[in-house]
């Protein structure tokens, strides 16, 4: 589930009011994704300066709190964001679902985030990087 995409559940019970296994599995997977990445979806807005960058990344922002980078593709050892994201020295970057801060740097107009192997294994459908502004 990527930001900016419609999400249709299409869940309908059978005549005996049970929900088929396939539909139940989809609901559970959606719940798992929201448990991990929900903060980057709920009470956020799209980044009005650049709501998306090609097909690969999406951005949301929680005003005065955090900035989120959504990647529907599993990142490699580094994630390079070729967009002028609002990040400054002293800010902290994490990957939702991974409990350690990530190393990062800017190179020209790009943000480069180091993504350890353990962090890459935390996602399944979407990997969400969170920039926490230092103040």
JSON list of C-alpha atoms in Angstrom, two decimals, residues 1-5 34 36-53 56-72 81 83-87 96 111 126-133:
[
{"chain": "A", "resi": 1, "resn": "UNK", "atom": "CA", "xyz": [0.00, 0.00, 0.00]},
{"chain": "A", "resi": 2, "resn": "UNK", "atom": "CA", "xyz": [1.72, 3.14, -1.19]},
{"chain": "A", "resi": 3, "resn": "UNK", "atom": "CA", "xyz": [0.75, 6.68, -0.41]},
{"chain": "A", "resi": 4, "resn": "UNK", "atom": "CA", "xyz": [-1.46, 8.19, -3.06]},
{"chain": "A", "resi": 5, "resn": "UNK", "atom": "CA", "xyz": [-2.88, 4.87, -4.19]},
{"chain": "A", "resi": 34, "resn": "UNK", "atom": "CA", "xyz": [-0.59, -0.39, 9.46]},
{"chain": "A", "resi": 36, "resn": "UNK", "atom": "CA", "xyz": [4.36, -0.85, 11.37]},
{"chain": "A", "resi": 37, "resn": "UNK", "atom": "CA", "xyz": [3.78, 2.11, 9.04]},
{"chain": "A", "resi": 38, "resn": "UNK", "atom": "CA", "xyz": [0.52, 3.64, 10.26]},
{"chain": "A", "resi": 39, "resn": "UNK", "atom": "CA", "xyz": [2.15, 6.72, 11.75]},
{"chain": "A", "resi": 40, "resn": "UNK", "atom": "CA", "xyz": [3.35, 7.68, 8.26]},
{"chain": "A", "resi": 41, "resn": "UNK", "atom": "CA", "xyz": [-0.23, 7.49, 6.96]},
{"chain": "A", "resi": 42, "resn": "UNK", "atom": "CA", "xyz": [-2.59, 8.63, 9.73]},
{"chain": "A", "resi": 43, "resn": "UNK", "atom": "CA", "xyz": [-2.65, 12.37, 10.50]},
{"chain": "A", "resi": 44, "resn": "UNK", "atom": "CA", "xyz": [-0.18, 13.14, 7.72]},
{"chain": "A", "resi": 45, "resn": "UNK", "atom": "CA", "xyz": [-0.48, 14.94, 4.44]},
{"chain": "A", "resi": 46, "resn": "UNK", "atom": "CA", "xyz": [1.30, 14.50, 1.17]},
{"chain": "A", "resi": 47, "resn": "UNK", "atom": "CA", "xyz": [4.40, 16.61, 0.70]},
{"chain": "A", "resi": 48, "resn": "UNK", "atom": "CA", "xyz": [3.01, 19.54, -1.27]},
{"chain": "A", "resi": 49, "resn": "UNK", "atom": "CA", "xyz": [6.40, 20.55, -2.64]},
{"chain": "A", "resi": 50, "resn": "UNK", "atom": "CA", "xyz": [6.92, 17.21, -4.36]},
{"chain": "A", "resi": 51, "resn": "UNK", "atom": "CA", "xyz": [4.12, 14.71, -3.69]},
{"chain": "A", "resi": 52, "resn": "UNK", "atom": "CA", "xyz": [5.92, 11.91, -5.50]},
{"chain": "A", "resi": 53, "resn": "UNK", "atom": "CA", "xyz": [9.12, 11.22, -7.34]},
{"chain": "A", "resi": 56, "resn": "UNK", "atom": "CA", "xyz": [9.64, 4.70, -6.78]},
{"chain": "A", "resi": 57, "resn": "UNK", "atom": "CA", "xyz": [9.08, 7.00, -3.81]},
{"chain": "A", "resi": 58, "resn": "UNK", "atom": "CA", "xyz": [6.23, 8.78, -2.06]},
{"chain": "A", "resi": 59, "resn": "UNK", "atom": "CA", "xyz": [6.42, 11.38, 0.68]},
{"chain": "A", "resi": 60, "resn": "UNK", "atom": "CA", "xyz": [4.21, 12.36, 3.60]},
{"chain": "A", "resi": 61, "resn": "UNK", "atom": "CA", "xyz": [4.72, 14.89, 6.34]},
{"chain": "A", "resi": 62, "resn": "UNK", "atom": "CA", "xyz": [3.46, 15.34, 9.88]},
{"chain": "A", "resi": 63, "resn": "UNK", "atom": "CA", "xyz": [3.76, 19.14, 10.21]},
{"chain": "A", "resi": 64, "resn": "UNK", "atom": "CA", "xyz": [6.35, 20.28, 12.76]},
{"chain": "A", "resi": 65, "resn": "UNK", "atom": "CA", "xyz": [7.12, 16.66, 13.72]},
{"chain": "A", "resi": 66, "resn": "UNK", "atom": "CA", "xyz": [8.41, 14.33, 11.01]},
{"chain": "A", "resi": 67, "resn": "UNK", "atom": "CA", "xyz": [8.88, 13.66, 7.31]},
{"chain": "A", "resi": 68, "resn": "UNK", "atom": "CA", "xyz": [8.33, 10.21, 5.79]},
{"chain": "A", "resi": 69, "resn": "UNK", "atom": "CA", "xyz": [9.83, 8.61, 2.68]},
{"chain": "A", "resi": 70, "resn": "UNK", "atom": "CA", "xyz": [7.80, 5.62, 1.42]},
{"chain": "A", "resi": 71, "resn": "UNK", "atom": "CA", "xyz": [9.59, 3.07, -0.77]},
{"chain": "A", "resi": 72, "resn": "UNK", "atom": "CA", "xyz": [7.46, 0.30, -2.29]},
{"chain": "A", "resi": 81, "resn": "UNK", "atom": "CA", "xyz": [16.56, 10.16, -2.60]},
{"chain": "A", "resi": 83, "resn": "UNK", "atom": "CA", "xyz": [14.73, 15.22, -4.12]},
{"chain": "A", "resi": 84, "resn": "UNK", "atom": "CA", "xyz": [15.26, 18.23, -1.87]},
{"chain": "A", "resi": 85, "resn": "UNK", "atom": "CA", "xyz": [13.85, 16.59, 1.25]},
{"chain": "A", "resi": 86, "resn": "UNK", "atom": "CA", "xyz": [13.76, 18.67, 4.43]},
{"chain": "A", "resi": 87, "resn": "UNK", "atom": "CA", "xyz": [16.68, 17.22, 6.36]},
{"chain": "A", "resi": 96, "resn": "UNK", "atom": "CA", "xyz": [9.75, 2.17, 10.76]},
{"chain": "A", "resi": 111, "resn": "UNK", "atom": "CA", "xyz": [19.87, 12.34, 0.51]},
{"chain": "A", "resi": 126, "resn": "UNK", "atom": "CA", "xyz": [6.60, -0.87, 1.83]},
{"chain": "A", "resi": 127, "resn": "UNK", "atom": "CA", "xyz": [9.66, 0.47, 3.65]},
{"chain": "A", "resi": 128, "resn": "UNK", "atom": "CA", "xyz": [9.08, 3.82, 5.37]},
{"chain": "A", "resi": 129, "resn": "UNK", "atom": "CA", "xyz": [11.97, 6.03, 6.41]},
{"chain": "A", "resi": 130, "resn": "UNK", "atom": "CA", "xyz": [11.25, 8.64, 9.05]},
{"chain": "A", "resi": 131, "resn": "UNK", "atom": "CA", "xyz": [13.13, 11.91, 9.42]},
{"chain": "A", "resi": 132, "resn": "UNK", "atom": "CA", "xyz": [12.70, 13.31, 12.92]},
{"chain": "A", "resi": 133, "resn": "UNK", "atom": "CA", "xyz": [13.58, 16.97, 12.95]}
]
